[in-house]
Coordinates of C-alpha atoms in Angstrom, one line a residue:
M1 CA 0.0 0.1 0.1
S2 CA 1.5 3.4 -1.5
V3 CA 2.1 6.2 1.5
T4 CA -0.7 8.3 -0.3
T5 CA -3.2 5.4 0.0
L6 CA -2.6 4.8 3.5
T7 CA -2.6 8.7 4.3
A8 CA -6.4 8.9 2.9
S9 CA -7.3 5.8 4.5
K10 CA -6.2 7.3 8.0
A11 CA -8.0 10.4 6.8
G12 CA -11.0 8.8 5.6
R13 CA -11.3 7.1 9.4
S14 CA -10.5 10.2 11.1
N15 CA -13.4 11.9 9.3
L16 CA -15.7 9.1 9.7
L17 CA -15.2 9.1 13.6
R18 CA -15.2 12.6 13.7
T19 CA -18.5 12.7 12.0
L20 CA -20.0 10.2 14.1
G21 CA -18.7 11.5 17.4
L22 CA -20.2 15.5 16.4
T23 CA -23.4 13.5 15.4
L24 CA -23.9 11.6 18.8
A25 CA -22.8 14.8 20.5
F26 CA -25.6 17.1 18.8
M27 CA -28.0 14.4 19.2
L28 CA -27.1 14.1 23.3
L29 CA -27.7 17.8 23.0
F30 CA -31.3 17.8 21.6
S31 CA -32.3 14.8 23.7
L32 CA -31.5 16.7 27.2
S33 CA -34.9 18.6 26.5
E34 CA -36.9 16.3 24.9
I35 CA -36.3 13.8 27.8
S36 CA -36.9 16.3 30.1
I37 CA -40.3 17.0 28.7
L38 CA -41.1 13.3 28.4
L39 CA -40.6 12.9 31.7
K40 CA -43.0 15.8 32.7
D41 CA -45.8 15.1 30.4
N42 CA -47.7 12.2 30.1
V43 CA -49.4 13.5 26.8
Y44 CA -46.7 14.7 25.4
H45 CA -46.0 12.0 22.5
P46 CA -43.4 13.3 19.2
K47 CA -43.9 11.5 16.1
P48 CA -41.3 9.3 14.8
D49 CA -40.2 11.0 11.9
D50 CA -40.0 14.6 14.3
L51 CA -37.6 12.5 16.2
L52 CA -36.0 11.1 13.0
L53 CA -35.4 14.9 11.9
Y54 CA -32.7 15.4 15.0
V55 CA -30.7 12.6 13.8
I56 CA -30.9 14.1 10.3
I57 CA -30.1 17.4 11.3
S58 CA -27.2 16.4 13.6
L59 CA -25.6 14.1 10.5
L60 CA -25.5 16.8 8.1
A61 CA -24.2 19.5 10.8
A62 CA -21.7 17.0 11.5
A63 CA -20.4 16.4 8.2
S64 CA -20.4 20.3 7.6
A65 CA -19.3 21.8 11.0
R66 CA -16.3 23.3 9.6
F67 CA -18.4 25.9 8.0
F68 CA -19.5 28.8 10.4
L69 CA -22.9 28.9 8.8
T70 CA -23.5 25.7 9.7
R71 CA -22.6 26.1 13.2
L72 CA -24.8 29.3 13.4
L73 CA -27.9 27.6 12.2
L74 CA -27.3 24.6 14.8
A75 CA -26.7 26.9 17.5
V76 CA -30.1 28.9 16.6
T77 CA -32.2 25.2 16.2
F78 CA -31.1 24.8 19.5
I79 CA -32.1 28.0 20.9
V80 CA -35.4 27.6 19.4
Q81 CA -35.8 23.8 20.8
I82 CA -34.9 24.9 24.2
S83 CA -36.7 27.7 24.3
E84 CA -39.7 25.4 23.8
A85 CA -38.8 23.7 26.8
I86 CA -38.3 26.8 28.7
Y87 CA -41.7 28.1 28.3
Y88 CA -43.1 24.7 28.9
T89 CA -41.9 24.3 32.0
F90 CA -42.9 28.0 33.0
Y91 CA -46.4 28.1 31.2
G92 CA -47.4 24.4 31.2
Q93 CA -47.8 24.6 27.3
F94 CA -46.1 25.2 23.9
Y95 CA -45.3 28.7 22.7
G96 CA -47.1 29.0 19.1
P97 CA -47.2 32.0 16.7
S98 CA -49.0 34.2 18.9
E99 CA -46.7 33.8 21.7
V100 CA -43.5 34.8 19.9
W101 CA -45.5 37.6 18.7
L102 CA -46.5 38.7 22.1
A103 CA -43.1 38.4 23.4
F104 CA -42.1 41.4 21.1
V105 CA -45.0 43.2 22.4
E106 CA -44.8 42.8 26.1
T107 CA -40.8 41.5 26.6
K108 CA -40.5 43.1 29.8
D109 CA -43.3 40.9 31.6
I110 CA -42.3 38.1 30.2
A111 CA -38.9 38.5 30.8
S112 CA -39.5 39.6 34.6
G113 CA -41.9 36.6 34.9
I114 CA -39.0 33.9 33.8
S115 CA -36.2 35.6 35.6
D116 CA -38.2 34.8 39.0
S117 CA -38.4 31.3 38.1
I118 CA -34.7 30.7 37.0
G119 CA -34.4 28.2 40.0
T120 CA -37.1 26.1 37.7
L121 CA -36.0 27.1 34.7
G122 CA -32.0 27.4 35.3
I123 CA -31.2 23.7 34.2
Y124 CA -32.3 24.6 30.6
F125 CA -30.5 27.8 30.3
I126 CA -27.4 25.6 30.8
F127 CA -28.7 23.3 28.4
M128 CA -28.8 26.3 26.0
L129 CA -25.4 27.4 27.0
A130 CA -23.9 24.5 26.5
A131 CA -25.3 23.8 23.1
V132 CA -24.6 26.9 21.7
V133 CA -21.3 27.0 23.0
F134 CA -20.2 23.6 21.9
S135 CA -22.0 24.1 18.1
L136 CA -20.2 27.5 17.6
G137 CA -16.7 27.0 19.5
V138 CA -15.8 23.4 20.2
A139 CA -17.6 21.6 17.2
R140 CA -15.3 23.4 15.0
R141 CA -12.2 21.8 16.5
F142 CA -13.5 18.5 15.8
A143 CA -14.7 19.0 12.5
P144 CA -14.2 16.5 10.0
A145 CA -12.3 17.3 6.8
W146 CA -14.4 16.1 3.7
K147 CA -14.0 17.4 0.6
K148 CA -16.3 20.1 -0.6
W149 CA -18.4 18.3 -2.8
L150 CA -19.8 16.3 0.1
T151 CA -20.0 19.3 2.7
I152 CA -21.4 22.1 0.7
P153 CA -24.1 19.9 -0.2
C154 CA -24.8 18.8 3.8
L155 CA -24.8 22.7 4.2
M156 CA -27.5 23.6 1.3
A157 CA -29.9 21.1 2.8
I158 CA -30.0 22.4 6.3
V159 CA -30.1 26.0 4.9
V160 CA -33.0 24.6 2.5
M161 CA -34.8 22.9 5.7
F162 CA -34.9 26.2 7.6
A163 CA -35.9 28.2 4.4
G164 CA -38.5 25.8 3.6
Q165 CA -40.4 26.1 6.9
F166 CA -40.1 29.8 6.7
Y167 CA -41.6 29.6 2.7
K168 CA -44.5 27.7 4.0
A169 CA -45.7 30.2 6.5
I170 CA -45.9 32.9 3.7
D171 CA -49.8 31.7 2.4
G172 CA -50.0 28.9 5.5
Q173 CA -53.0 28.3 7.7
M174 CA -52.1 29.5 11.0
Y175 CA -53.5 26.6 12.8
K176 CA -50.8 24.8 11.0
F177 CA -48.5 26.5 12.5
N178 CA -49.8 26.1 16.5
P179 CA -48.1 24.1 18.6
D180 CA -49.5 20.4 18.9
L181 CA -48.3 17.8 21.5
R182 CA -47.7 15.2 19.1
H183 CA -44.8 17.2 17.4
S184 CA -41.1 17.6 18.7
L185 CA -40.1 20.6 20.6
L186 CA -37.8 21.4 17.7
R187 CA -40.9 21.7 15.3
N188 CA -43.4 23.2 17.3
G189 CA -40.8 25.9 18.1
L190 CA -39.9 26.4 14.5
S191 CA -43.3 26.5 13.4
A192 CA -44.2 29.3 15.6
M193 CA -40.9 31.2 14.8
S194 CA -41.4 30.8 11.1
F195 CA -44.8 32.2 11.0
S196 CA -44.7 34.9 13.4
A197 CA -41.9 36.0 11.6
I198 CA -43.0 36.0 8.5
R199 CA -46.8 37.1 9.0
L200 CA -47.6 37.9 12.5
I201 CA -44.5 40.3 13.7
P202 CA -44.7 42.3 10.3
E203 CA -48.0 42.8 10.6
A204 CA -47.2 44.4 14.2
I205 CA -44.3 46.8 12.7
S206 CA -47.1 48.1 10.0
G207 CA -49.5 48.7 12.5
E208 CA -52.0 45.7 11.9
N209 CA -51.7 44.0 14.9
Q210 CA -49.4 46.0 17.6
N211 CA -51.6 45.6 20.4
I212 CA -53.0 43.0 22.3
A213 CA -56.7 43.4 24.0
H214 CA -56.9 43.4 27.5
Y215 CA -60.5 42.3 29.3
D216 CA -61.2 41.8 33.1
P217 CA -60.9 38.2 34.2
Y218 CA -63.8 36.1 34.3
T219 CA -65.6 35.4 38.1
V220 CA -65.6 31.5 38.6
K221 CA -67.1 30.5 41.9
P222 CA -68.4 27.3 43.1
V223 CA -72.1 26.8 43.0
P224 CA -73.6 26.8 46.4
G225 CA -74.7 23.1 47.6
Y226 CA -73.5 21.2 44.1
Q227 CA -72.5 17.8 44.7
S228 CA -70.3 15.9 42.2
G229 CA -70.8 12.5 41.3
K230 CA -74.3 12.9 40.9
Y231 CA -74.2 12.6 36.6
S232 CA -72.0 12.8 33.7
I233 CA -72.2 15.4 30.9
I234 CA -72.0 14.6 27.0
L235 CA -71.0 17.8 24.7
A236 CA -71.5 16.4 21.0
I237 CA -70.2 19.4 18.9
G238 CA -71.6 18.4 15.3
E239 CA -69.6 19.8 11.9
S240 CA -71.7 22.2 9.6
L241 CA -74.7 21.9 11.0
N242 CA -77.5 24.0 9.3
P243 CA -80.2 24.0 12.0
H244 CA -82.7 24.2 9.3
H245 CA -82.0 20.9 7.8
V246 CA -82.1 19.2 11.2
S247 CA -85.6 17.7 11.8
A248 CA -85.2 17.7 15.7
V249 CA -85.2 21.5 15.2
G250 CA -88.2 21.7 12.8
Y251 CA -87.0 20.7 9.3
D252 CA -89.5 19.1 7.5
R253 CA -87.5 16.5 6.1
E254 CA -86.5 13.4 8.6
T255 CA -82.9 14.3 8.5
T256 CA -82.2 13.4 12.4
P257 CA -85.0 10.6 13.5
E258 CA -82.4 9.0 16.0
L259 CA -81.7 12.4 17.7
A260 CA -85.7 13.0 17.5
A261 CA -86.4 9.6 19.0
L262 CA -84.2 10.5 21.9
M263 CA -85.8 13.8 22.4
K264 CA -89.0 12.1 22.6
Q265 CA -87.9 9.2 24.8
Y266 CA -86.5 12.0 27.4
Q267 CA -88.6 14.5 26.9
G268 CA -86.0 16.5 25.5
T269 CA -85.7 20.4 23.9
S270 CA -84.7 22.1 21.1
R271 CA -83.5 25.5 19.3
I272 CA -81.3 27.6 17.3
I273 CA -78.6 29.4 19.0
V274 CA -75.6 31.4 17.5
S275 CA -72.3 30.3 17.5
N276 CA -69.1 32.2 18.5
A277 CA -67.1 31.6 15.1
V278 CA -67.6 30.3 11.7
S279 CA -64.4 28.4 11.8
T280 CA -64.1 25.0 13.4
R281 CA -60.8 26.0 14.2
V282 CA -61.8 29.2 16.6
A283 CA -65.7 28.1 17.3
I284 CA -64.5 24.8 19.5
P285 CA -61.9 26.5 21.6
M286 CA -63.6 29.4 22.6
L287 CA -67.3 27.1 23.1
V288 CA -65.1 24.6 25.4
N289 CA -63.2 27.9 27.0
N290 CA -66.7 29.4 27.4
L291 CA -65.5 32.8 26.1
R292 CA -67.4 35.6 24.5
E293 CA -64.6 38.0 23.5
P294 CA -62.9 36.1 20.3
D295 CA -59.1 38.2 21.1
N296 CA -59.6 37.4 25.0
Y297 CA -55.8 35.9 24.8
Y298 CA -55.7 35.7 28.3
A299 CA -58.9 33.8 29.1
Y300 CA -57.2 31.0 26.7
K301 CA -54.1 31.1 28.8
S302 CA -55.6 31.0 32.1
K303 CA -58.6 28.3 31.8
S304 CA -60.4 29.8 34.7
T305 CA -63.2 28.9 32.5
N306 CA -62.2 25.9 30.6
L307 CA -64.9 23.3 30.6
F308 CA -62.4 20.1 30.8
A309 CA -60.0 21.9 33.6
N310 CA -63.6 22.9 35.7
A311 CA -64.6 19.4 35.3
Q312 CA -61.3 17.7 36.3
K313 CA -61.4 20.0 39.5
Q314 CA -65.0 18.4 40.4
G315 CA -63.3 15.0 40.1
Y316 CA -65.2 14.2 36.5
Q317 CA -63.1 12.2 34.1
T318 CA -62.6 14.0 30.6
A319 CA -62.7 12.9 27.1
F320 CA -62.3 14.5 23.8
I321 CA -63.3 11.9 21.1
S322 CA -63.3 13.2 17.5
A323 CA -63.8 12.1 14.0
Q324 CA -61.6 14.9 12.6
G325 CA -58.3 15.6 12.6
L326 CA -57.7 18.4 15.1
E327 CA -53.6 19.2 14.6
G328 CA -52.9 22.4 16.4
L329 CA -55.9 22.7 18.8
S330 CA -54.7 20.8 21.7
N331 CA -53.3 23.7 23.6
W332 CA -56.3 25.8 22.7
I333 CA -58.9 23.4 23.9
G334 CA -56.7 22.5 27.1
V335 CA -55.3 18.9 26.5
H336 CA -53.6 18.8 29.4
N337 CA -56.9 18.5 31.3
I338 CA -58.2 16.1 28.9
N339 CA -57.6 12.0 30.2
L340 CA -58.6 10.8 27.0
W341 CA -57.4 12.7 23.6
E342 CA -58.9 10.7 20.4
D343 CA -58.7 12.0 17.1
T344 CA -57.8 11.0 13.7
Q345 CA -54.3 11.7 14.1
V346 CA -54.3 9.0 17.2
R347 CA -56.9 7.0 15.5
P348 CA -57.4 6.9 11.8
A349 CA -60.8 7.3 10.4
P350 CA -62.3 6.1 7.3
E351 CA -62.4 8.8 4.2
V352 CA -66.1 7.9 3.7
G353 CA -68.4 8.0 6.6
A354 CA -65.9 9.0 9.7
D355 CA -68.2 9.5 12.2
S356 CA -68.4 5.4 12.3
V357 CA -65.5 5.7 14.9
L358 CA -67.6 7.5 17.3
T359 CA -69.6 4.3 18.8
P360 CA -66.1 2.0 18.5
S361 CA -64.2 4.9 20.4
V362 CA -66.9 5.1 23.1
E363 CA -66.9 1.4 23.6
K364 CA -62.9 1.3 24.2
A365 CA -62.6 4.6 26.0
D366 CA -60.7 4.1 28.8
L367 CA -62.8 5.3 31.3
D368 CA -64.8 4.3 34.4
Y369 CA -68.3 4.4 33.8
A370 CA -69.6 4.3 37.3
K371 CA -68.0 7.6 38.0
P372 CA -68.8 10.9 36.6
F373 CA -67.3 11.7 33.2
F374 CA -67.1 14.8 31.1
M375 CA -67.1 13.7 27.4
V376 CA -66.9 15.9 24.2
L377 CA -68.0 13.6 20.9
N378 CA -67.0 15.7 17.7
S379 CA -68.4 14.5 14.7
R380 CA -67.6 15.2 10.9
A381 CA -70.2 14.9 8.6
P382 CA -71.5 17.0 7.1
H383 CA -68.4 18.9 6.0
I384 CA -68.3 19.6 2.4
P385 CA -67.7 17.7 -0.1
Y386 CA -70.8 16.4 1.2
E387 CA -71.1 13.2 -1.1
R388 CA -67.6 12.0 0.3
N389 CA -69.4 11.7 3.8
I390 CA -72.0 9.4 2.5
P391 CA -71.3 5.4 2.2
A392 CA -72.0 3.4 -0.4
G393 CA -76.0 2.4 -0.3
F394 CA -77.1 4.6 2.6
A395 CA -78.1 7.7 0.2
K396 CA -82.0 8.3 0.7
F397 CA -82.4 12.0 -0.4
S398 CA -79.5 12.0 -3.2
T399 CA -80.4 9.1 -5.0
P400 CA -81.5 8.8 -7.8
K401 CA -79.1 11.9 -8.7
V402 CA -81.4 15.2 -10.0
A403 CA -80.1 17.5 -13.2
D404 CA -80.4 20.6 -10.6
S405 CA -76.8 20.7 -9.2
V406 CA -78.1 22.9 -6.7
A407 CA -80.8 20.6 -5.6
Q408 CA -78.7 17.7 -5.7
K409 CA -75.9 19.3 -3.0
K410 CA -78.8 20.0 -1.2
N411 CA -80.1 16.6 -1.2
E412 CA -76.4 15.4 -0.4
Y413 CA -75.9 17.3 2.5
D414 CA -79.5 16.2 3.9
D415 CA -78.2 12.7 3.7
A416 CA -74.9 13.8 5.1
I417 CA -76.7 14.9 8.5
R418 CA -78.9 11.3 8.0
L419 CA -75.1 9.9 8.7
Y420 CA -74.3 12.0 11.6
D421 CA -77.7 11.6 13.3
K422 CA -77.1 7.7 13.1
E423 CA -73.7 7.5 14.2
L424 CA -73.9 10.2 16.7
A425 CA -77.1 8.9 18.6
S426 CA -75.4 5.4 18.2
A427 CA -72.2 6.7 20.3
I428 CA -74.9 8.3 23.0
R429 CA -76.9 5.0 23.2
T430 CA -73.7 3.1 24.2
V431 CA -72.5 5.9 26.8
M432 CA -76.1 5.8 28.0
A433 CA -75.6 2.0 28.2
K434 CA -72.5 1.8 30.1
S435 CA -73.2 4.5 32.4
K436 CA -74.1 4.0 35.7
L437 CA -75.1 7.5 36.2
P438 CA -77.4 9.8 34.7
V439 CA -76.0 11.2 31.6
L440 CA -76.6 14.9 30.5
V441 CA -76.8 15.2 27.0
F442 CA -75.9 18.8 25.2
I443 CA -76.0 18.9 21.5
T444 CA -74.5 21.7 19.1
S445 CA -72.1 22.5 16.1
D446 CA -69.1 24.1 15.5
H447 CA -71.0 26.6 12.8
G448 CA -73.4 26.2 10.4
E449 CA -73.5 26.0 6.7
R450 CA -74.9 27.9 3.9
V451 CA -76.7 24.9 2.1
G452 CA -77.7 26.4 -1.8
D453 CA -78.7 29.8 -0.3
G454 CA -77.7 31.9 -3.8
G455 CA -76.4 28.6 -5.4
L456 CA -73.5 28.7 -2.6
F457 CA -72.4 26.2 0.0
G458 CA -69.7 25.9 2.5
H459 CA -68.8 28.4 5.6
S460 CA -66.3 30.6 6.9
V461 CA -68.0 33.7 5.9
V462 CA -68.7 36.0 8.8
E463 CA -72.3 36.1 8.4
M464 CA -75.5 35.3 10.7
P465 CA -76.7 32.9 9.0
I466 CA -73.8 31.0 8.7
A467 CA -73.0 31.0 12.8
Q468 CA -76.4 29.6 13.5
V469 CA -76.3 26.4 14.8
P470 CA -78.9 23.6 16.4
F471 CA -78.9 23.4 20.2
I472 CA -80.4 20.2 21.9
Y473 CA -80.8 18.7 25.1
F474 CA -82.3 15.8 26.7
S475 CA -81.1 13.4 29.6
N476 CA -81.9 9.7 30.9
G477 CA -82.0 11.2 34.3
K478 CA -85.8 12.1 35.0
A479 CA -84.3 14.8 37.6
Y480 CA -82.7 16.8 34.8
R481 CA -85.1 17.5 32.5
F482 CA -83.9 20.8 31.0
D483 CA -86.6 23.0 33.2
D484 CA -85.0 21.3 36.1
I485 CA -81.2 22.5 35.3
A486 CA -82.0 26.0 33.8
S487 CA -84.5 29.0 33.7
A488 CA -84.1 29.5 29.8
Q489 CA -82.6 28.3 27.2
P490 CA -79.5 29.4 25.7
K491 CA -79.1 31.5 22.9
N492 CA -75.6 31.3 22.4
H493 CA -72.7 29.0 22.6
F494 CA -71.4 31.3 25.3
Q495 CA -74.1 30.9 27.5
L496 CA -74.3 27.1 26.5
A497 CA -70.8 27.0 28.1
T498 CA -71.7 28.7 30.9
L499 CA -74.9 26.2 31.7
I500 CA -72.5 23.2 31.0
N501 CA -69.6 25.2 33.8
K502 CA -72.9 25.3 36.2
M503 CA -73.4 21.9 35.5
L504 CA -69.8 20.8 36.7
G505 CA -70.3 23.2 39.7
F506 CA -69.1 26.7 38.6
D507 CA -71.2 29.7 38.1
V508 CA -68.9 31.9 35.6
T509 CA -69.8 35.8 35.5
N510 CA -68.0 38.0 32.6
P511 CA -67.6 41.4 33.9
N512 CA -67.1 42.4 30.1
L513 CA -70.6 42.2 29.5
K514 CA -71.9 45.3 29.9
D515 CA -75.1 44.9 27.9
D516 CA -76.6 42.1 25.7
S517 CA -73.9 42.4 22.6
F518 CA -72.0 39.3 21.4
F519 CA -69.6 38.4 18.6
I520 CA -69.2 36.2 15.6
T521 CA -65.7 36.0 14.2
G522 CA -63.8 34.7 11.6
G523 CA -61.0 32.2 11.1
D524 CA -58.3 33.6 13.3
I525 CA -57.9 32.3 16.9
R526 CA -56.1 35.6 17.8
G527 CA -59.4 37.5 17.1
L528 CA -58.0 39.6 14.4
S529 CA -60.1 38.8 11.4
E530 CA -63.5 39.9 10.4
R531 CA -66.2 39.9 13.2
I532 CA -69.6 41.1 13.6
T533 CA -71.6 42.5 16.6
Y534 CA -75.4 41.1 17.5
H535 CA -77.6 41.6 20.6
L536 CA -79.5 38.9 22.3
D537 CA -82.7 40.5 21.9
S538 CA -82.5 40.6 18.4
L539 CA -82.5 36.8 18.2
P540 CA -86.4 34.9 18.0
E541 CA -87.5 32.8 20.3
N542 CA -87.9 29.6 18.7
K543 CA -88.2 27.1 21.7
R544 CA -89.3 23.2 20.7

């Protein structure tokens, strides 16, 4: 073997060892915060491909560690990842785009709060300091001397990964960048940073959203004489339900015969009420947090009126079972106060007839049905396109097809409601059969739906008709007919959530409610989208 060949062989082995050593070192530094949060939070379950990303970044960075840009981007990556761990340890949840933007608005208050907890957070700052110093300084000394034809593509891959994340934020929907407990610290942090940097902070600089609204905190007091353990509660949240197409609320077509039968059996009641929003990703968080103001950021954070949090305070088991994928909503809904969380990211649902998962999920739910529980059932049908939600052989109104496309879509919508009715009623009956306690059932929808008005379909337009949703109540406990639990029916989601809070043992008072005005808002969970104001006295009485 020639001297040149021997030297090249030794250099190759040295480069391999240095690359492997740096890769392992970077992975160790990434793992410190991940392991810490995994030990603290039994709900946090990052996906395998998120964890694989750490391996890929570590390997690419190790191979190209001679470049300062590589080491700089790596240091930034560590800062983003560990800052999520710091935020979680301090606030009990991960930060999203709104929190990044807020940090630029209320920097002093946030810094003051974190500095007061330095004893708890100090270990993470040590992790961060060690990671940054190692990335920027120590790694250069151990960097392998690979040829540029190998190292430059590694560097470019890292740059593209960073740039791609920020590029996605240009036209991306904010909910896709919100934190999710099935994503790693790094992915959550990069998503939050990218959307805030590309969208929110420029808007703040331009004056579009530089101010955050401040409201007086809600007053929450125990209901005098309340005794927990006497009943359980179901809150069924439908999807895109137009109340004028629900026969249990008065529609002449028999679209909800099963719910109507339950209402008749248990002397139920129904009416049309108004949702807080015309988008699922705003309406559901506002409903379960019992909010009136769409931009009441601190009420989301406090969880003082959150239905799941208050249920747990009274000893209720809590469950959220959905036929949809609710990525990016777990923090807003209050996932840390939910004992059982199941959506299509946890348990896949069929592409057609997704609501069919509800009954099997209820049957398999890890709940003690001899004890009280608060359960949310979230349906999928009838979301547009309606025909995709109708299993083969199920259609009644939409077959045979008619030539008029608008009439055909209306028929498909009504069949989708029939499927919703069948599957939801099945799940409710299953729960009632299993429960050893009476069950109070509240049924509504996240928002309404335009069904053929002017030839149009869908939702997300901020209008009163699209915010109108059904309200249905019944209970298999004879002592819990509606007139026994409330003096008047709710007229909107805020009043509905307030009533449920009362049944959980808490009286909620909103000091910001100076008159009978309420809001319907669009698709921005920060409350920055369009909104309209309406008054309760303008709503018709339509109790059934």
